[in-house]
């Protein structure tokens, strides 16, 4: 990695960490253990890593907008112009509200994330801890070309992680949620048998 710009080194190191973890887990080694985390874990829970990643969740939301009803008095041309402007303004406000309400990735932010043997823990908005238990994963979708990991759950919104830590995180989450067989056969994670990202 000598001679690479620092940012490219960071991405390359992220890819190689995913390659190394996949190889280690498939050869029977265990995930690393952190000796200390500054958050309360469940009894017997083991912390494996602290990462930084970009977090977002996918959902729709209710959005209200102000519908304008004006009263126009004057010449027919003035009234027509006022009603036209009002209709355009209402349509624009309605379209903005519909776009804001549509399902989309929301809450996008960089977070500190802990990977444990039971769940992912993230400090969201710097004020609240959220957890996603591995046993609740219905599907884990690594999107390595996008440096993204999308997790789908039965009971909550899809979750997306992005950034250089994603190759390592994708391997760890796949292993913890589904086991070594899934890790071995997942076609996207098979790309991590290559050294280059």
JSON list of C-alpha atoms in Angstrom, two decimals:
[
{"chain": "A", "resi": 1, "resn": "UNK", "atom": "CA", "xyz": [0.00, 0.00, 0.00]},
{"chain": "A", "resi": 2, "resn": "UNK", "atom": "CA", "xyz": [3.04, 2.25, -0.01]},
{"chain": "A", "resi": 3, "resn": "UNK", "atom": "CA", "xyz": [2.69, 5.08, -2.47]},
{"chain": "A", "resi": 4, "resn": "UNK", "atom": "CA", "xyz": [-1.14, 5.05, -2.29]},
{"chain": "A", "resi": 5, "resn": "UNK", "atom": "CA", "xyz": [-2.94, 8.19, -1.15]},
{"chain": "A", "resi": 6, "resn": "UNK", "atom": "CA", "xyz": [-4.08, 7.85, 2.51]},
{"chain": "A", "resi": 7, "resn": "UNK", "atom": "CA", "xyz": [-7.76, 7.63, 1.59]},
{"chain": "A", "resi": 8, "resn": "UNK", "atom": "CA", "xyz": [-7.11, 4.83, -0.90]},
{"chain": "A", "resi": 9, "resn": "UNK", "atom": "CA", "xyz": [-5.01, 3.05, 1.75]},
{"chain": "A", "resi": 10, "resn": "UNK", "atom": "CA", "xyz": [-7.99, 3.24, 4.13]},
{"chain": "A", "resi": 11, "resn": "UNK", "atom": "CA", "xyz": [-10.33, 1.58, 1.58]},
{"chain": "A", "resi": 12, "resn": "UNK", "atom": "CA", "xyz": [-7.70, -1.03, 0.67]},
{"chain": "A", "resi": 13, "resn": "UNK", "atom": "CA", "xyz": [-7.14, -1.83, 4.35]},
{"chain": "A", "resi": 14, "resn": "UNK", "atom": "CA", "xyz": [-10.92, -2.19, 4.79]},
{"chain": "A", "resi": 15, "resn": "UNK", "atom": "CA", "xyz": [-11.12, -4.68, 1.93]},
{"chain": "A", "resi": 16, "resn": "UNK", "atom": "CA", "xyz": [-8.14, -6.67, 3.22]},
{"chain": "A", "resi": 17, "resn": "UNK", "atom": "CA", "xyz": [-9.64, -6.82, 6.71]},
{"chain": "A", "resi": 18, "resn": "UNK", "atom": "CA", "xyz": [-12.73, -8.48, 5.21]},
{"chain": "A", "resi": 19, "resn": "UNK", "atom": "CA", "xyz": [-10.56, -10.94, 3.27]},
{"chain": "A", "resi": 20, "resn": "UNK", "atom": "CA", "xyz": [-8.54, -11.78, 6.40]},
{"chain": "A", "resi": 21, "resn": "UNK", "atom": "CA", "xyz": [-11.61, -12.23, 8.63]},
{"chain": "A", "resi": 22, "resn": "UNK", "atom": "CA", "xyz": [-13.39, -14.46, 6.10]},
{"chain": "A", "resi": 23, "resn": "UNK", "atom": "CA", "xyz": [-10.28, -16.63, 5.71]},
{"chain": "A", "resi": 24, "resn": "UNK", "atom": "CA", "xyz": [-9.82, -16.86, 9.48]},
{"chain": "A", "resi": 25, "resn": "UNK", "atom": "CA", "xyz": [-13.44, -17.80, 10.20]},
{"chain": "A", "resi": 26, "resn": "UNK", "atom": "CA", "xyz": [-13.56, -20.36, 7.40]},
{"chain": "A", "resi": 27, "resn": "UNK", "atom": "CA", "xyz": [-10.37, -21.96, 8.75]},
{"chain": "A", "resi": 28, "resn": "UNK", "atom": "CA", "xyz": [-12.01, -22.40, 12.16]},
{"chain": "A", "resi": 29, "resn": "UNK", "atom": "CA", "xyz": [-10.61, -19.43, 14.07]},
{"chain": "A", "resi": 30, "resn": "UNK", "atom": "CA", "xyz": [-12.89, -17.31, 16.27]},
{"chain": "A", "resi": 31, "resn": "UNK", "atom": "CA", "xyz": [-13.81, -13.65, 16.04]},
{"chain": "A", "resi": 32, "resn": "UNK", "atom": "CA", "xyz": [-11.51, -11.38, 18.05]},
{"chain": "A", "resi": 33, "resn": "UNK", "atom": "CA", "xyz": [-12.63, -10.25, 21.52]},
{"chain": "A", "resi": 34, "resn": "UNK", "atom": "CA", "xyz": [-12.56, -6.73, 22.87]},
{"chain": "A", "resi": 35, "resn": "UNK", "atom": "CA", "xyz": [-11.39, -6.54, 26.49]},
{"chain": "A", "resi": 36, "resn": "UNK", "atom": "CA", "xyz": [-13.54, -3.48, 27.20]},
{"chain": "A", "resi": 37, "resn": "UNK", "atom": "CA", "xyz": [-16.51, -1.60, 25.79]},
{"chain": "A", "resi": 38, "resn": "UNK", "atom": "CA", "xyz": [-18.01, 1.51, 27.39]},
{"chain": "A", "resi": 39, "resn": "UNK", "atom": "CA", "xyz": [-21.60, 0.28, 27.08]},
{"chain": "A", "resi": 40, "resn": "UNK", "atom": "CA", "xyz": [-23.65, -2.18, 29.11]},
{"chain": "A", "resi": 41, "resn": "UNK", "atom": "CA", "xyz": [-23.74, -5.62, 27.55]},
{"chain": "A", "resi": 42, "resn": "UNK", "atom": "CA", "xyz": [-26.11, -8.45, 28.38]},
{"chain": "A", "resi": 43, "resn": "UNK", "atom": "CA", "xyz": [-24.83, -11.10, 30.83]},
{"chain": "A", "resi": 44, "resn": "UNK", "atom": "CA", "xyz": [-22.38, -13.33, 28.99]},
{"chain": "A", "resi": 45, "resn": "UNK", "atom": "CA", "xyz": [-22.38, -11.17, 25.84]},
{"chain": "A", "resi": 46, "resn": "UNK", "atom": "CA", "xyz": [-19.00, -10.90, 24.10]},
{"chain": "A", "resi": 47, "resn": "UNK", "atom": "CA", "xyz": [-17.87, -7.80, 22.18]},
{"chain": "A", "resi": 48, "resn": "UNK", "atom": "CA", "xyz": [-15.88, -8.50, 19.03]},
{"chain": "A", "resi": 49, "resn": "UNK", "atom": "CA", "xyz": [-15.21, -5.11, 17.44]},
{"chain": "A", "resi": 50, "resn": "UNK", "atom": "CA", "xyz": [-15.73, -1.37, 17.51]},
{"chain": "A", "resi": 51, "resn": "UNK", "atom": "CA", "xyz": [-16.20, 0.18, 14.07]},
{"chain": "A", "resi": 52, "resn": "UNK", "atom": "CA", "xyz": [-17.16, 3.46, 12.48]},
{"chain": "A", "resi": 53, "resn": "UNK", "atom": "CA", "xyz": [-19.70, 3.27, 9.65]},
{"chain": "A", "resi": 54, "resn": "UNK", "atom": "CA", "xyz": [-22.34, 5.33, 7.91]},
{"chain": "A", "resi": 55, "resn": "UNK", "atom": "CA", "xyz": [-25.79, 4.30, 9.12]},
{"chain": "A", "resi": 56, "resn": "UNK", "atom": "CA", "xyz": [-29.26, 4.73, 7.60]},
{"chain": "A", "resi": 57, "resn": "UNK", "atom": "CA", "xyz": [-32.68, 3.06, 7.73]},
{"chain": "A", "resi": 58, "resn": "UNK", "atom": "CA", "xyz": [-35.26, 2.69, 4.93]},
{"chain": "A", "resi": 59, "resn": "UNK", "atom": "CA", "xyz": [-38.83, 3.74, 5.65]},
{"chain": "A", "resi": 60, "resn": "UNK", "atom": "CA", "xyz": [-41.71, 6.00, 4.64]},
{"chain": "A", "resi": 61, "resn": "UNK", "atom": "CA", "xyz": [-43.14, 8.67, 6.89]},
{"chain": "A", "resi": 62, "resn": "UNK", "atom": "CA", "xyz": [-46.19, 10.87, 7.23]},
{"chain": "A", "resi": 63, "resn": "UNK", "atom": "CA", "xyz": [-45.60, 14.42, 6.04]},
{"chain": "A", "resi": 64, "resn": "UNK", "atom": "CA", "xyz": [-48.13, 17.22, 6.33]},
{"chain": "A", "resi": 65, "resn": "UNK", "atom": "CA", "xyz": [-48.20, 20.28, 4.12]},
{"chain": "A", "resi": 66, "resn": "UNK", "atom": "CA", "xyz": [-50.11, 23.55, 4.27]},
{"chain": "A", "resi": 67, "resn": "UNK", "atom": "CA", "xyz": [-52.84, 23.83, 1.63]},
{"chain": "A", "resi": 68, "resn": "UNK", "atom": "CA", "xyz": [-53.41, 27.48, 0.77]},
{"chain": "A", "resi": 69, "resn": "UNK", "atom": "CA", "xyz": [-56.94, 28.76, 0.22]},
{"chain": "A", "resi": 70, "resn": "UNK", "atom": "CA", "xyz": [-56.94, 32.41, -0.81]},
{"chain": "A", "resi": 71, "resn": "UNK", "atom": "CA", "xyz": [-59.72, 34.85, -1.59]},
{"chain": "A", "resi": 72, "resn": "UNK", "atom": "CA", "xyz": [-59.13, 37.04, -4.61]},
{"chain": "A", "resi": 73, "resn": "UNK", "atom": "CA", "xyz": [-61.15, 40.15, -5.40]},
{"chain": "A", "resi": 74, "resn": "UNK", "atom": "CA", "xyz": [-60.70, 42.30, -8.45]},
{"chain": "A", "resi": 75, "resn": "UNK", "atom": "CA", "xyz": [-60.69, 41.98, -12.20]},
{"chain": "A", "resi": 76, "resn": "UNK", "atom": "CA", "xyz": [-61.24, 38.54, -13.76]},
{"chain": "A", "resi": 77, "resn": "UNK", "atom": "CA", "xyz": [-57.61, 38.52, -14.91]},
{"chain": "A", "resi": 78, "resn": "UNK", "atom": "CA", "xyz": [-56.37, 39.28, -11.38]},
{"chain": "A", "resi": 79, "resn": "UNK", "atom": "CA", "xyz": [-58.62, 36.58, -9.85]},
{"chain": "A", "resi": 80, "resn": "UNK", "atom": "CA", "xyz": [-57.53, 34.05, -12.50]},
{"chain": "A", "resi": 81, "resn": "UNK", "atom": "CA", "xyz": [-53.84, 34.86, -11.91]},
{"chain": "A", "resi": 82, "resn": "UNK", "atom": "CA", "xyz": [-54.30, 34.54, -8.13]},
{"chain": "A", "resi": 83, "resn": "UNK", "atom": "CA", "xyz": [-56.09, 31.19, -8.43]},
{"chain": "A", "resi": 84, "resn": "UNK", "atom": "CA", "xyz": [-53.46, 29.90, -10.88]},
{"chain": "A", "resi": 85, "resn": "UNK", "atom": "CA", "xyz": [-50.60, 30.93, -8.58]},
{"chain": "A", "resi": 86, "resn": "UNK", "atom": "CA", "xyz": [-52.39, 29.34, -5.63]},
{"chain": "A", "resi": 87, "resn": "UNK", "atom": "CA", "xyz": [-52.92, 26.07, -7.54]},
{"chain": "A", "resi": 88, "resn": "UNK", "atom": "CA", "xyz": [-49.26, 25.99, -8.58]},
{"chain": "A", "resi": 89, "resn": "UNK", "atom": "CA", "xyz": [-48.15, 26.66, -5.00]},
{"chain": "A", "resi": 90, "resn": "UNK", "atom": "CA", "xyz": [-50.44, 23.94, -3.61]},
{"chain": "A", "resi": 91, "resn": "UNK", "atom": "CA", "xyz": [-49.29, 21.43, -6.24]},
{"chain": "A", "resi": 92, "resn": "UNK", "atom": "CA", "xyz": [-45.65, 22.24, -5.49]},
{"chain": "A", "resi": 93, "resn": "UNK", "atom": "CA", "xyz": [-46.18, 21.83, -1.72]},
{"chain": "A", "resi": 94, "resn": "UNK", "atom": "CA", "xyz": [-48.07, 18.56, -2.28]},
{"chain": "A", "resi": 95, "resn": "UNK", "atom": "CA", "xyz": [-45.29, 17.20, -4.54]},
{"chain": "A", "resi": 96, "resn": "UNK", "atom": "CA", "xyz": [-42.60, 18.14, -2.00]},
{"chain": "A", "resi": 97, "resn": "UNK", "atom": "CA", "xyz": [-44.58, 16.44, 0.78]},
{"chain": "A", "resi": 98, "resn": "UNK", "atom": "CA", "xyz": [-45.09, 13.30, -1.33]},
{"chain": "A", "resi": 99, "resn": "UNK", "atom": "CA", "xyz": [-41.38, 13.14, -2.13]},
{"chain": "A", "resi": 100, "resn": "UNK", "atom": "CA", "xyz": [-40.49, 13.55, 1.55]},
{"chain": "A", "resi": 101, "resn": "UNK", "atom": "CA", "xyz": [-43.02, 10.89, 2.59]},
{"chain": "A", "resi": 102, "resn": "UNK", "atom": "CA", "xyz": [-41.90, 8.26, 0.05]},
{"chain": "A", "resi": 103, "resn": "UNK", "atom": "CA", "xyz": [-39.90, 5.27, 1.33]},
{"chain": "A", "resi": 104, "resn": "UNK", "atom": "CA", "xyz": [-36.21, 6.23, 1.29]},
{"chain": "A", "resi": 105, "resn": "UNK", "atom": "CA", "xyz": [-32.97, 5.93, 3.24]},
{"chain": "A", "resi": 106, "resn": "UNK", "atom": "CA", "xyz": [-33.26, 8.21, 6.28]},
{"chain": "A", "resi": 107, "resn": "UNK", "atom": "CA", "xyz": [-31.29, 9.16, 9.39]},
{"chain": "A", "resi": 108, "resn": "UNK", "atom": "CA", "xyz": [-28.03, 9.08, 7.42]},
{"chain": "A", "resi": 109, "resn": "UNK", "atom": "CA", "xyz": [-25.09, 9.65, 9.75]},
{"chain": "A", "resi": 110, "resn": "UNK", "atom": "CA", "xyz": [-21.69, 8.32, 10.77]},
{"chain": "A", "resi": 111, "resn": "UNK", "atom": "CA", "xyz": [-21.89, 6.25, 13.97]},
{"chain": "A", "resi": 112, "resn": "UNK", "atom": "CA", "xyz": [-19.77, 4.22, 16.36]},
{"chain": "A", "resi": 113, "resn": "UNK", "atom": "CA", "xyz": [-20.83, 0.61, 16.13]},
{"chain": "A", "resi": 114, "resn": "UNK", "atom": "CA", "xyz": [-20.10, -2.37, 18.36]},
{"chain": "A", "resi": 115, "resn": "UNK", "atom": "CA", "xyz": [-20.29, -5.92, 17.04]},
{"chain": "A", "resi": 116, "resn": "UNK", "atom": "CA", "xyz": [-21.05, -8.50, 19.70]},
{"chain": "A", "resi": 117, "resn": "UNK", "atom": "CA", "xyz": [-21.84, -12.19, 19.54]},
{"chain": "A", "resi": 118, "resn": "UNK", "atom": "CA", "xyz": [-25.56, -11.31, 19.88]},
{"chain": "A", "resi": 119, "resn": "UNK", "atom": "CA", "xyz": [-26.17, -7.97, 18.18]},
{"chain": "A", "resi": 120, "resn": "UNK", "atom": "CA", "xyz": [-24.99, -4.74, 16.66]},
{"chain": "A", "resi": 121, "resn": "UNK", "atom": "CA", "xyz": [-25.07, -1.70, 18.95]},
{"chain": "A", "resi": 122, "resn": "UNK", "atom": "CA", "xyz": [-24.86, 1.83, 17.54]},
{"chain": "A", "resi": 123, "resn": "UNK", "atom": "CA", "xyz": [-24.91, 5.27, 19.11]},
{"chain": "A", "resi": 124, "resn": "UNK", "atom": "CA", "xyz": [-27.37, 7.12, 16.87]},
{"chain": "A", "resi": 125, "resn": "UNK", "atom": "CA", "xyz": [-27.56, 10.92, 16.79]},
{"chain": "A", "resi": 126, "resn": "UNK", "atom": "CA", "xyz": [-25.00, 10.90, 19.58]},
{"chain": "A", "resi": 127, "resn": "UNK", "atom": "CA", "xyz": [-27.79, 10.43, 22.12]},
{"chain": "A", "resi": 128, "resn": "UNK", "atom": "CA", "xyz": [-29.42, 6.99, 21.91]},
{"chain": "A", "resi": 129, "resn": "UNK", "atom": "CA", "xyz": [-28.22, 3.41, 21.63]},
{"chain": "A", "resi": 130, "resn": "UNK", "atom": "CA", "xyz": [-30.00, 1.11, 19.19]},
{"chain": "A", "resi": 131, "resn": "UNK", "atom": "CA", "xyz": [-29.57, -2.68, 18.92]},
{"chain": "A", "resi": 132, "resn": "UNK", "atom": "CA", "xyz": [-30.15, -5.18, 16.12]},
{"chain": "A", "resi": 133, "resn": "UNK", "atom": "CA", "xyz": [-29.91, -8.81, 17.19]},
{"chain": "A", "resi": 134, "resn": "UNK", "atom": "CA", "xyz": [-28.29, -11.23, 14.76]},
{"chain": "A", "resi": 135, "resn": "UNK", "atom": "CA", "xyz": [-31.06, -13.79, 15.32]},
{"chain": "A", "resi": 136, "resn": "UNK", "atom": "CA", "xyz": [-33.59, -11.29, 13.91]},
{"chain": "A", "resi": 137, "resn": "UNK", "atom": "CA", "xyz": [-31.83, -10.98, 10.54]},
{"chain": "A", "resi": 138, "resn": "UNK", "atom": "CA", "xyz": [-33.94, -12.41, 7.74]},
{"chain": "A", "resi": 139, "resn": "UNK", "atom": "CA", "xyz": [-31.41, -11.51, 5.06]},
{"chain": "A", "resi": 140, "resn": "UNK", "atom": "CA", "xyz": [-27.92, -10.01, 4.96]},
{"chain": "A", "resi": 141, "resn": "UNK", "atom": "CA", "xyz": [-27.04, -8.36, 1.65]},
{"chain": "A", "resi": 142, "resn": "UNK", "atom": "CA", "xyz": [-23.43, -7.28, 1.19]},
{"chain": "A", "resi": 143, "resn": "UNK", "atom": "CA", "xyz": [-23.12, -4.85, -1.73]},
{"chain": "A", "resi": 144, "resn": "UNK", "atom": "CA", "xyz": [-19.35, -4.72, -1.92]},
{"chain": "A", "resi": 145, "resn": "UNK", "atom": "CA", "xyz": [-19.25, -2.63, -5.12]},
{"chain": "A", "resi": 146, "resn": "UNK", "atom": "CA", "xyz": [-21.05, 0.07, -3.13]},
{"chain": "A", "resi": 147, "resn": "UNK", "atom": "CA", "xyz": [-19.14, -0.59, 0.11]},
{"chain": "A", "resi": 148, "resn": "UNK", "atom": "CA", "xyz": [-22.54, -1.24, 1.67]},
{"chain": "A", "resi": 149, "resn": "UNK", "atom": "CA", "xyz": [-24.26, -3.87, 3.79]},
{"chain": "A", "resi": 150, "resn": "UNK", "atom": "CA", "xyz": [-28.06, -4.00, 3.91]},
{"chain": "A", "resi": 151, "resn": "UNK", "atom": "CA", "xyz": [-29.79, -6.03, 6.60]},
{"chain": "A", "resi": 152, "resn": "UNK", "atom": "CA", "xyz": [-33.45, -7.04, 6.30]},
{"chain": "A", "resi": 153, "resn": "UNK", "atom": "CA", "xyz": [-35.51, -7.92, 9.34]},
{"chain": "A", "resi": 154, "resn": "UNK", "atom": "CA", "xyz": [-38.98, -9.36, 9.88]},
{"chain": "A", "resi": 155, "resn": "UNK", "atom": "CA", "xyz": [-40.09, -6.76, 12.41]},
{"chain": "A", "resi": 156, "resn": "UNK", "atom": "CA", "xyz": [-38.22, -3.52, 11.66]},
{"chain": "A", "resi": 157, "resn": "UNK", "atom": "CA", "xyz": [-37.01, -1.32, 8.82]},
{"chain": "A", "resi": 158, "resn": "UNK", "atom": "CA", "xyz": [-34.11, -2.30, 6.57]},
{"chain": "A", "resi": 159, "resn": "UNK", "atom": "CA", "xyz": [-30.75, -1.13, 7.86]},
{"chain": "A", "resi": 160, "resn": "UNK", "atom": "CA", "xyz": [-27.77, 0.01, 5.74]},
{"chain": "A", "resi": 161, "resn": "UNK", "atom": "CA", "xyz": [-24.12, 0.36, 6.70]},
{"chain": "A", "resi": 162, "resn": "UNK", "atom": "CA", "xyz": [-21.57, 1.99, 4.39]},
{"chain": "A", "resi": 163, "resn": "UNK", "atom": "CA", "xyz": [-17.86, 2.75, 4.46]},
{"chain": "A", "resi": 164, "resn": "UNK", "atom": "CA", "xyz": [-14.42, 1.12, 4.56]},
{"chain": "A", "resi": 165, "resn": "UNK", "atom": "CA", "xyz": [-15.38, -1.11, 7.51]},
{"chain": "A", "resi": 166, "resn": "UNK", "atom": "CA", "xyz": [-18.15, -2.81, 5.50]},
{"chain": "A", "resi": 167, "resn": "UNK", "atom": "CA", "xyz": [-16.17, -5.82, 4.15]},
{"chain": "A", "resi": 168, "resn": "UNK", "atom": "CA", "xyz": [-15.21, -6.82, 7.71]},
{"chain": "A", "resi": 169, "resn": "UNK", "atom": "CA", "xyz": [-18.70, -6.04, 9.02]},
{"chain": "A", "resi": 170, "resn": "UNK", "atom": "CA", "xyz": [-20.39, -8.01, 6.22]},
{"chain": "A", "resi": 171, "resn": "UNK", "atom": "CA", "xyz": [-18.29, -11.08, 7.00]},
{"chain": "A", "resi": 172, "resn": "UNK", "atom": "CA", "xyz": [-18.89, -10.80, 10.76]},
{"chain": "A", "resi": 173, "resn": "UNK", "atom": "CA", "xyz": [-22.65, -10.23, 10.50]},
{"chain": "A", "resi": 174, "resn": "UNK", "atom": "CA", "xyz": [-23.12, -13.03, 7.97]},
{"chain": "A", "resi": 175, "resn": "UNK", "atom": "CA", "xyz": [-21.15, -15.41, 10.17]},
{"chain": "A", "resi": 176, "resn": "UNK", "atom": "CA", "xyz": [-22.93, -14.41, 13.39]},
{"chain": "A", "resi": 177, "resn": "UNK", "atom": "CA", "xyz": [-26.42, -14.41, 11.84]},
{"chain": "A", "resi": 178, "resn": "UNK", "atom": "CA", "xyz": [-26.19, -17.49, 9.61]},
{"chain": "A", "resi": 179, "resn": "UNK", "atom": "CA", "xyz": [-23.00, -19.40, 10.38]},
{"chain": "A", "resi": 180, "resn": "UNK", "atom": "CA", "xyz": [-19.91, -20.53, 8.47]},
{"chain": "A", "resi": 181, "resn": "UNK", "atom": "CA", "xyz": [-21.78, -22.41, 5.73]},
{"chain": "A", "resi": 182, "resn": "UNK", "atom": "CA", "xyz": [-23.60, -19.23, 4.68]},
{"chain": "A", "resi": 183, "resn": "UNK", "atom": "CA", "xyz": [-20.32, -17.33, 4.86]},
{"chain": "A", "resi": 184, "resn": "UNK", "atom": "CA", "xyz": [-18.65, -19.89, 2.59]},
{"chain": "A", "resi": 185, "resn": "UNK", "atom": "CA", "xyz": [-21.39, -19.97, -0.05]},
{"chain": "A", "resi": 186, "resn": "UNK", "atom": "CA", "xyz": [-22.61, -16.36, -0.17]},
{"chain": "A", "resi": 187, "resn": "UNK", "atom": "CA", "xyz": [-21.75, -15.31, -3.75]},
{"chain": "A", "resi": 188, "resn": "UNK", "atom": "CA", "xyz": [-21.03, -11.68, -2.90]},
{"chain": "A", "resi": 189, "resn": "UNK", "atom": "CA", "xyz": [-18.72, -12.59, -0.02]},
{"chain": "A", "resi": 190, "resn": "UNK", "atom": "CA", "xyz": [-16.86, -15.03, -2.28]},
{"chain": "A", "resi": 191, "resn": "UNK", "atom": "CA", "xyz": [-15.39, -11.89, -3.87]},
{"chain": "A", "resi": 192, "resn": "UNK", "atom": "CA", "xyz": [-13.40, -11.46, -0.67]},
{"chain": "A", "resi": 193, "resn": "UNK", "atom": "CA", "xyz": [-11.20, -14.37, -1.69]},
{"chain": "A", "resi": 194, "resn": "UNK", "atom": "CA", "xyz": [-9.60, -11.77, -4.01]},
{"chain": "A", "resi": 195, "resn": "UNK", "atom": "CA", "xyz": [-7.04, -9.44, -2.47]},
{"chain": "A", "resi": 196, "resn": "UNK", "atom": "CA", "xyz": [-7.96, -6.34, -4.48]},
{"chain": "A", "resi": 197, "resn": "UNK", "atom": "CA", "xyz": [-11.17, -4.38, -3.66]}
]
